[in-house]
Short mmCIF file of C-alpha atoms in Angstrom, two decimals:
data_model
loop_
_atom_site.label_atom_id
_atom_site.label_comp_id
_atom_site.label_asym_id
_atom_site.label_seq_id
_atom_site.Cartn_x
_atom_site.Cartn_y
_atom_site.Cartn_z
CA MET H 1205 104.58 18.04 63.93
CA ARG H 1206 105.49 16.12 60.78
CA VAL H 1207 105.15 12.36 60.31
CA PHE H 1208 106.52 9.90 57.77
CA VAL H 1209 104.88 6.49 57.31
CA ARG H 1210 107.04 3.62 56.09
CA THR H 1211 105.09 0.59 54.89
CA TYR H 1212 106.15 -3.00 54.38
CA GLY H 1213 104.05 -5.82 52.96
CA CYS H 1214 100.76 -6.32 51.20
CA THR H 1215 97.99 -4.19 49.75
CA TYR H 1216 96.14 -4.48 53.05
CA ASN H 1217 99.08 -2.92 54.88
CA GLN H 1218 99.20 -0.15 52.28
CA ALA H 1219 95.53 0.59 52.92
CA ASP H 1220 96.16 0.56 56.68
CA SER H 1221 98.97 3.09 56.29
CA GLU H 1222 96.82 5.35 54.16
CA ALA H 1223 94.09 5.20 56.81
CA LEU H 1224 96.62 6.25 59.46
CA GLN H 1225 97.73 9.15 57.28
CA ARG H 1226 94.12 10.30 56.84
CA ALA H 1227 93.58 10.25 60.60
CA LEU H 1228 96.74 12.29 61.15
CA GLN H 1229 95.78 14.87 58.54
CA VAL H 1230 92.34 15.31 60.12
CA ALA H 1231 94.19 16.12 63.36
CA GLY H 1232 96.34 18.68 61.56
CA ILE H 1233 99.50 16.56 61.54
CA SER H 1234 101.30 16.90 58.23
CA PRO H 1235 102.84 14.08 56.19
CA SER H 1236 106.48 14.62 55.30
CA SER H 1237 109.55 13.05 53.83
CA GLU H 1238 111.53 10.64 55.97
CA LYS H 1239 114.35 13.15 56.33
CA GLU H 1240 112.13 15.99 57.58
CA ALA H 1241 109.86 13.91 59.83
CA ASP H 1242 109.66 14.43 63.58
CA VAL H 1243 108.20 10.94 64.05
CA VAL H 1244 108.27 7.84 61.84
CA ILE H 1245 105.46 5.27 61.80
CA VAL H 1246 106.66 1.83 60.71
CA ASN H 1247 103.89 -0.46 59.45
CA THR H 1248 105.47 -3.89 59.69
CA CYS H 1249 105.08 -7.21 57.88
CA GLY H 1250 106.17 -10.59 59.19
CA VAL H 1251 104.96 -12.92 56.46
CA LYS H 1252 108.47 -13.75 55.28
CA ASP H 1253 111.68 -14.02 57.26
CA ASN H 1254 113.72 -11.82 54.91
CA THR H 1255 111.06 -9.08 55.04
CA GLU H 1256 111.03 -9.21 58.84
CA LYS H 1257 114.82 -8.83 58.93
CA LYS H 1258 114.60 -5.68 56.81
CA VAL H 1259 111.83 -4.30 59.02
CA LEU H 1260 113.68 -4.95 62.26
CA TYR H 1261 116.92 -3.47 60.94
CA TYR H 1262 115.05 -0.30 59.97
CA VAL H 1263 113.22 -0.06 63.31
CA GLU H 1264 116.43 -0.56 65.28
CA HIS H 1265 118.47 1.99 63.33
CA CYS H 1266 115.88 4.67 62.58
CA PRO H 1267 117.26 7.91 64.10
CA LYS H 1268 113.78 9.37 64.68
CA PRO H 1269 111.21 8.53 67.38
CA VAL H 1270 109.17 5.59 66.08
CA VAL H 1271 105.64 4.25 66.30
CA VAL H 1272 105.56 0.59 65.31
CA THR H 1273 102.37 -1.05 64.09
CA GLY H 1274 101.37 -3.96 61.85
CA CYS H 1275 101.71 -7.70 62.22
CA ILE H 1276 105.09 -8.06 63.97
CA PRO H 1277 104.35 -6.20 67.23
CA GLN H 1278 100.77 -7.43 67.20
CA ALA H 1279 101.88 -11.07 67.08
CA ASP H 1280 104.72 -10.65 69.58
CA SER H 1281 105.52 -7.22 71.01
CA ARG H 1282 108.72 -8.57 72.58
CA ILE H 1283 110.32 -8.71 69.13
CA ILE H 1284 110.17 -4.92 68.93
CA GLU H 1285 110.80 -4.28 72.63
CA ARG H 1286 114.10 -6.17 72.50
CA ILE H 1287 115.58 -4.09 69.69
CA ARG H 1288 113.84 -0.74 70.26
CA PRO H 1289 112.62 -0.41 73.87
CA ASP H 1290 111.63 3.24 73.35
CA ALA H 1291 109.26 2.44 70.45
CA VAL H 1292 105.58 3.27 70.85
CA LEU H 1293 103.37 0.32 69.85
CA LEU H 1294 100.07 0.72 68.01
CA GLY H 1295 97.69 -2.22 67.61
CA VAL H 1296 96.30 -3.12 64.19
CA ARG H 1297 92.77 -2.59 65.54
CA ALA H 1298 93.59 0.59 67.46
CA GLN H 1299 94.21 2.88 64.51
CA ASP H 1300 92.02 5.61 66.00
CA LYS H 1301 94.76 6.05 68.63
CA VAL H 1302 97.39 6.99 66.06
CA VAL H 1303 97.47 10.66 67.08
CA ASP H 1304 98.04 9.67 70.72
CA ALA H 1305 100.77 7.26 69.63
CA VAL H 1306 102.56 9.87 67.53
CA GLU H 1307 102.39 12.43 70.35
CA ALA H 1308 103.80 9.89 72.81
CA ALA H 1309 106.69 9.13 70.48
CA PHE H 1310 107.36 12.83 69.89
CA GLN H 1311 107.45 13.39 73.66
CA LYS H 1312 109.72 10.33 74.05
CA ARG H 1313 107.20 8.52 76.25
CA ARG H 1314 107.01 4.73 76.14
CA ALA H 1315 103.45 3.65 75.41
CA SER H 1316 101.36 0.90 73.88
CA PHE H 1317 97.91 1.45 72.36
CA GLN H 1318 96.05 -1.81 71.77
CA LYS H 1319 92.36 -1.04 72.31
CA GLY H 1320 90.39 1.02 69.86
CA ARG H 1321 89.01 0.67 66.37
CA VAL H 1322 90.09 0.53 62.75
CA VAL H 1323 89.99 3.81 60.82
CA GLY H 1324 87.65 3.25 57.89
CA GLY H 1325 87.45 4.75 54.44
CA ALA H 1326 88.78 4.11 50.97
CA SER H 1327 92.36 4.95 50.07
CA VAL H 1328 92.45 6.55 46.61
CA ASP H 1329 95.79 6.74 44.79
CA GLY H 1330 95.25 8.22 41.35
CA ILE H 1331 92.48 6.11 39.85
CA VAL H 1332 93.07 3.10 42.12
CA ALA H 1333 91.19 2.78 45.42
CA ARG H 1334 92.04 0.24 48.12
CA ILE H 1335 89.14 -0.77 50.34
CA ARG H 1336 89.56 -3.17 53.28
CA ILE H 1337 86.50 -5.39 53.35
CA CYS H 1338 87.46 -7.56 56.33
CA ASP H 1339 90.28 -8.13 58.78
CA GLY H 1340 91.52 -11.53 59.92
CA CYS H 1341 90.56 -14.93 58.58
CA LEU H 1342 89.06 -18.30 59.52
CA GLY H 1343 92.07 -20.40 58.54
CA SER H 1344 94.45 -22.49 60.63
CA CYS H 1345 97.50 -22.66 58.38
CA THR H 1346 100.48 -24.09 60.22
CA TYR H 1347 103.01 -21.73 58.63
CA CYS H 1348 101.13 -18.42 58.80
CA PHE H 1349 102.44 -15.57 60.94
CA THR H 1350 99.70 -13.12 59.97
CA ARG H 1351 96.92 -15.06 61.68
CA LEU H 1352 98.84 -14.76 64.97
CA ALA H 1353 98.51 -10.98 64.63
CA ARG H 1354 95.05 -10.64 63.12
CA THR H 1355 92.99 -13.11 65.11
CA GLY H 1356 89.32 -13.71 64.40
CA LEU H 1357 87.31 -12.18 61.58
CA LYS H 1358 85.85 -8.68 61.46
CA SER H 1359 83.93 -7.78 58.30
CA VAL H 1360 82.91 -4.26 57.34
CA PRO H 1361 79.11 -3.99 56.88
CA VAL H 1362 77.86 -3.84 53.30
CA PRO H 1363 76.28 -0.34 53.55
CA ILE H 1364 79.59 1.13 54.73
CA LEU H 1365 81.49 -0.53 51.89
CA LEU H 1366 78.96 0.69 49.32
CA THR H 1367 79.41 4.23 50.63
CA GLN H 1368 83.19 3.86 50.35
CA VAL H 1369 82.98 2.56 46.78
CA HIS H 1370 80.58 5.34 45.80
CA GLY H 1371 82.86 7.98 47.33
CA ALA H 1372 85.97 6.55 45.69
CA VAL H 1373 84.34 6.53 42.25
CA ALA H 1374 83.10 10.09 42.78
CA ASN H 1375 86.71 11.05 43.51
CA GLY H 1376 87.95 9.56 40.25
CA ALA H 1377 88.70 5.93 41.10
CA ARG H 1378 88.26 3.48 38.23
CA GLU H 1379 89.85 0.39 39.80
CA ILE H 1380 88.49 -0.64 43.20
CA ARG H 1381 90.65 -3.18 45.03
CA PHE H 1382 88.80 -5.16 47.68
CA THR H 1383 91.59 -6.21 50.02
CA ALA H 1384 91.62 -8.68 52.91
CA GLN H 1385 93.71 -11.49 54.36
CA ASP H 1386 91.09 -13.77 52.78
CA ALA H 1387 88.32 -12.06 50.81
CA GLY H 1388 86.39 -15.32 50.69
CA CYS H 1389 85.75 -15.06 54.45
CA TYR H 1390 83.88 -11.80 54.00
CA GLY H 1391 80.58 -11.67 55.87
CA LYS H 1392 80.84 -15.06 57.54
CA ASP H 1393 80.90 -13.34 60.94
CA PHE H 1394 77.47 -11.77 60.39
CA GLY H 1395 75.70 -14.18 58.02
CA GLY H 1396 76.68 -12.36 54.84
CA SER H 1397 78.91 -13.36 51.94
CA LEU H 1398 81.32 -12.01 49.36
CA ALA H 1399 78.77 -12.92 46.68
CA ALA H 1400 76.13 -10.73 48.32
CA LEU H 1401 78.59 -7.84 48.53
CA LEU H 1402 79.47 -8.13 44.84
CA HIS H 1403 75.79 -8.24 43.88
CA ALA H 1404 75.22 -5.04 45.86
CA VAL H 1405 78.24 -3.30 44.32
CA SER H 1406 77.04 -4.19 40.82
CA GLU H 1407 73.98 -1.98 41.40
CA LEU H 1408 76.03 1.16 42.03
CA GLU H 1409 76.20 3.85 39.38
CA GLY H 1410 79.42 4.92 37.72
CA ARG H 1411 82.03 3.28 35.53
CA PHE H 1412 84.51 1.26 37.55
CA LEU H 1413 85.85 -2.27 38.01
CA VAL H 1414 86.33 -4.16 41.27
CA ARG H 1415 89.32 -6.42 41.75
CA VAL H 1416 88.55 -9.10 44.32
CA GLY H 1417 91.55 -9.86 46.50
CA MET H 1418 93.00 -13.22 47.47
CA THR H 1419 90.28 -15.79 48.09
CA ASN H 1420 91.07 -19.17 49.61
CA PRO H 1421 89.71 -22.11 47.58
CA GLN H 1422 87.50 -23.51 50.35
CA HIS H 1423 85.32 -20.39 50.14
CA CYS H 1424 84.78 -20.55 46.38
CA ASP H 1425 81.62 -21.89 44.78
CA ALA H 1426 79.35 -21.27 41.81
CA ASP H 1427 77.32 -18.67 43.73
CA LEU H 1428 80.42 -16.55 44.17
CA TRP H 1429 81.42 -16.76 40.52
CA ARG H 1430 77.89 -15.92 39.39
CA ALA H 1431 78.14 -12.72 41.44
CA PHE H 1432 80.94 -11.46 39.19
CA SER H 1433 79.37 -8.78 37.00
CA ALA H 1434 80.37 -6.26 34.35
CA LYS H 1435 81.69 -4.18 37.25
CA THR H 1436 84.05 -6.91 38.45
CA PHE H 1437 87.39 -7.77 36.89
CA ALA H 1438 87.24 -11.32 35.53
CA PHE H 1439 90.17 -12.22 37.75
CA ALA H 1440 90.59 -14.62 40.66
CA HIS H 1441 93.50 -15.06 43.04
CA LEU H 1442 93.18 -18.57 44.46
CA PRO H 1443 96.26 -19.62 46.49
CA VAL H 1444 96.77 -23.37 46.18
CA GLN H 1445 100.17 -23.36 48.02
CA SER H 1446 101.08 -26.94 46.97
CA GLY H 1447 100.19 -29.53 44.36
CA SER H 1448 100.45 -32.33 46.94
CA ASP H 1449 97.57 -33.47 49.15
CA SER H 1450 100.05 -34.60 51.78
CA VAL H 1451 101.70 -31.19 52.01
CA LEU H 1452 98.34 -29.42 51.99
CA GLU H 1453 97.27 -31.52 54.97
CA HIS H 1454 100.49 -30.73 56.83
CA MET H 1455 100.01 -27.05 56.03
CA GLY H 1456 96.53 -27.09 57.56
CA ARG H 1457 94.90 -26.21 54.24
CA PRO H 1458 91.30 -27.54 54.34
CA TYR H 1459 91.02 -28.76 50.74
CA SER H 1460 92.55 -31.29 48.39
CA VAL H 1461 94.15 -30.74 45.00
CA ASN H 1462 90.98 -32.07 43.38
CA ASP H 1463 88.90 -29.59 45.40
CA PHE H 1464 91.12 -26.82 44.06
CA LYS H 1465 90.75 -28.06 40.50
CA GLN H 1466 86.97 -28.09 40.89
CA ALA H 1467 87.02 -24.47 42.08
CA VAL H 1468 89.15 -23.53 39.06
CA ASN H 1469 86.87 -25.39 36.65
CA GLU H 1470 83.77 -23.66 38.06
CA TYR H 1471 85.48 -20.29 37.84
CA ARG H 1472 86.53 -20.81 34.25
CA SER H 1473 83.16 -22.15 33.13
CA ILE H 1474 81.21 -19.25 34.71
CA VAL H 1475 83.61 -16.28 34.66
CA GLY H 1476 86.26 -17.37 32.18
CA GLY H 1477 88.86 -14.82 33.22
CA SER H 1478 92.48 -14.86 34.33
CA LEU H 1479 93.77 -16.80 37.31
CA ALA H 1480 96.54 -16.19 39.85
CA THR H 1481 97.83 -18.50 42.55
CA ASP H 1482 100.49 -18.79 45.24
CA LEU H 1483 102.87 -21.73 45.70
CA ILE H 1484 105.21 -22.40 48.61
CA VAL H 1485 108.25 -24.58 47.91
CA GLY H 1486 110.37 -26.27 50.53
CA TYR H 1487 107.77 -26.81 53.25
CA PRO H 1488 109.54 -29.03 55.85
CA THR H 1489 107.58 -32.18 54.93
CA GLU H 1490 107.79 -31.64 51.15
CA THR H 1491 109.37 -34.61 49.35
CA GLU H 1492 110.73 -34.62 45.81
CA GLY H 1493 107.48 -36.28 44.74
CA ASP H 1494 105.44 -33.55 46.42
CA PHE H 1495 107.45 -30.91 44.58
CA GLU H 1496 106.95 -32.71 41.27
CA ALA H 1497 103.20 -32.60 41.96
CA SER H 1498 103.39 -28.80 42.23
CA LEU H 1499 105.24 -28.62 38.92
CA LYS H 1500 102.61 -30.84 37.33
CA LEU H 1501 99.79 -28.66 38.65
CA VAL H 1502 101.31 -25.54 37.10
CA GLU H 1503 101.60 -27.31 33.76
CA GLU H 1504 98.06 -28.67 33.97
CA ILE H 1505 96.16 -25.58 35.16
CA GLY H 1506 97.97 -22.87 33.22
CA PHE H 1507 97.90 -19.95 35.66
CA ASP H 1508 98.27 -16.39 34.42
CA VAL H 1509 100.24 -15.44 37.53
CA VAL H 1510 102.08 -17.66 40.02
CA ASN H 1511 103.66 -16.12 43.11
CA VAL H 1512 106.44 -18.52 44.14
CA SER H 1513 107.70 -18.31 47.73
CA LYS H 1514 110.40 -20.28 49.50
CA TYR H 1515 109.18 -21.59 52.83
CA GLY H 1516 110.60 -19.65 55.73
CA ARG H 1517 110.28 -20.58 59.38
CA ARG H 1518 108.10 -18.10 61.27
CA PRO H 1519 108.36 -18.03 65.08
CA GLY H 1520 105.23 -19.01 66.97
CA THR H 1521 103.77 -21.09 64.14
CA ILE H 1522 103.17 -24.83 64.28
CA ALA H 1523 105.45 -25.41 61.29
CA ALA H 1524 108.33 -23.73 63.12
CA ARG H 1525 108.67 -26.90 65.22
CA LEU H 1526 109.51 -28.98 62.15
CA LYS H 1527 113.02 -29.66 60.89
CA PRO H 1528 113.58 -27.49 57.80
CA LEU H 1529 114.78 -28.84 54.48
CA PRO H 1530 118.34 -28.00 53.39
CA SER H 1531 118.44 -24.44 52.06
CA ARG H 1532 120.12 -25.64 48.88
CA THR H 1533 117.21 -27.99 48.17
CA VAL H 1534 114.68 -25.23 48.72
CA LYS H 1535 116.59 -22.84 46.47
CA GLU H 1536 116.90 -25.41 43.68
CA ARG H 1537 113.19 -26.19 43.80
CA SER H 1538 112.28 -22.52 43.80
CA THR H 1539 114.47 -21.87 40.75
CA ALA H 1540 113.05 -24.86 38.89
CA LEU H 1541 109.45 -23.89 39.62
CA ALA H 1542 110.04 -20.26 38.66
CA GLU H 1543 111.38 -21.35 35.27
CA VAL H 1544 108.35 -23.56 34.58
CA VAL H 1545 106.08 -20.68 35.61
CA ARG H 1546 107.93 -18.28 33.30
CA GLN H 1547 107.66 -20.61 30.32
CA LYS H 1548 104.00 -21.40 30.93
CA SER H 1549 103.05 -17.75 31.46
CA LEU H 1550 104.80 -16.73 28.24
CA GLU H 1551 103.03 -19.52 26.35
CA LEU H 1552 99.62 -18.37 27.63
CA ASN H 1553 100.31 -14.71 26.88
CA GLU H 1554 101.56 -15.42 23.36
CA ARG H 1555 98.18 -16.96 22.57
CA LEU H 1556 96.59 -13.55 23.16
CA VAL H 1557 98.59 -11.74 20.45
CA GLY H 1558 96.11 -10.29 17.96
CA ALA H 1559 93.17 -10.38 20.37
CA VAL H 1560 91.18 -7.24 21.23
CA PHE H 1561 90.03 -6.42 24.78
CA ASP H 1562 88.32 -3.67 26.72
CA ALA H 1563 90.68 -2.10 29.25
CA VAL H 1564 91.25 0.83 31.58
CA ILE H 1565 94.53 2.75 31.75
CA VAL H 1566 95.69 2.66 35.38
CA GLU H 1567 99.26 3.97 35.58
CA ARG H 1568 102.30 5.30 33.79
CA GLY H 1569 105.09 2.88 32.95
CA ARG H 1570 108.65 3.13 31.70
CA LYS H 1571 107.56 2.64 28.09
CA GLY H 1572 104.22 4.41 28.02
CA VAL H 1573 101.16 3.61 30.09
CA VAL H 1574 99.78 0.40 31.59
CA ALA H 1575 96.20 -0.67 31.03
CA ARG H 1576 94.33 -3.51 32.70
CA THR H 1577 91.99 -5.56 30.56
CA THR H 1578 88.66 -6.64 32.02
CA ALA H 1579 90.47 -9.91 32.87
CA TYR H 1580 93.12 -7.86 34.72
CA LYS H 1581 95.88 -8.62 32.23
CA PRO H 1582 98.46 -5.79 32.14
CA VAL H 1583 98.98 -4.28 28.68
CA VAL H 1584 101.71 -1.73 27.97
CA LEU H 1585 100.51 0.95 25.54
CA PRO H 1586 102.62 3.67 23.91
CA ALA H 1587 100.36 6.47 25.19
CA GLY H 1588 97.02 7.26 26.79
CA GLU H 1589 95.27 9.11 29.60
CA ILE H 1590 95.16 7.67 33.11
CA GLY H 1591 91.60 6.60 33.91
CA GLU H 1592 90.59 6.31 30.25
CA PHE H 1593 88.59 3.27 29.15
CA VAL H 1594 89.90 1.98 25.83
CA ARG H 1595 89.90 -1.00 23.51
CA VAL H 1596 93.33 -2.54 23.03
CA ARG H 1597 94.80 -4.94 20.49
CA VAL H 1598 97.59 -7.16 21.80
CA THR H 1599 100.74 -6.90 19.67
CA GLY H 1600 103.32 -8.72 21.79
CA ALA H 1601 103.85 -10.76 24.91
CA GLU H 1602 106.24 -11.30 27.80
CA PRO H 1603 105.77 -13.71 30.72
CA THR H 1604 104.49 -10.98 33.04
CA HIS H 1605 102.69 -8.58 30.69
CA LEU H 1606 101.42 -7.83 27.20
CA PHE H 1607 102.17 -5.10 24.68
CA GLY H 1608 99.40 -3.47 22.72
CA GLU H 1609 97.91 -0.56 20.85
CA THR H 1610 94.56 1.15 21.00
CA ALA H 1611 91.94 -0.32 18.68
CA PRO H 1612 88.82 1.30 17.19
CA GLU H 1613 85.70 1.11 19.35
#
């Protein structure tokens, strides 16, 4: 039997799909192209409405037997059952049942597997390894679809994660991505912490760098930032979501704009690296003044990366009960914010021209290779070996990346 896995969504979903593929290969089930597959596994994402539409269209029209997993069927299985009643459903925490699910689909038997466990292990792709450190979160965001699917928090014990990191590095990984719905929650279900995990990882042998995944601001403090070591990218992804206290309260975000600024100031004073954030525009209660506050925050903070999303109503969430803003208003605000982000990012990157950084080459690009500095800034180089640690001099800048050349050690 041959199986193709189609993945939608975030790094966590990618790691989940790779875990499913490992479990299938252990059972002697071969991966294949979509065209040659006997069964297709669809790992779904329901974070955004437009993504969900693409997922559902694919599930409905896929000509092969399908196993559907991920956030959409986990949050509401009826969504899949309505459009594809013959689909086999696989729970996000029942990955060890993937072989049973695939066999049921192949035999055209309706089935749903919801009880089991997550398949562990690191997913190594070239020199990049994705490691899931925890599943679920402790938040109560009014707009979030994911928390309906991944309820509660389940952290992977530190010894298991250390073994996974060690194994990934032994297999050639140089960039270790710790992925989670909220990395800042790590360990809070057993009395541990993300800081303690990073301290433990820093003691491992080998040359590698850990990229800490998205961390909500309420879980950030000086202890966490002091745990960043020479084996951690000086990079933080802190999603603020809005520059307005009023909107943050309506969103169910448990911090104020000033709290966020304090977290940023502590990070920059202790770590001093690059900073990414997420902003949602067009939340139903967002006024013009609230939107202006988000623009002001981008100007004031100076983020290296800003992921701008237009609010989209997600069924089953508290925010779905609210009257949405006119789509034209949301689009105009998104366009305006994206332009401010582009200008600010270019301004910040241009300041780095002439600077020299340590970096690791992580992938091939259209114009050479891409290296990541120790602050996780992407630098396009004319040539180099994947996995090689180099020193780079920045020679040019764009809003989303830098250009450079290798510099003497």
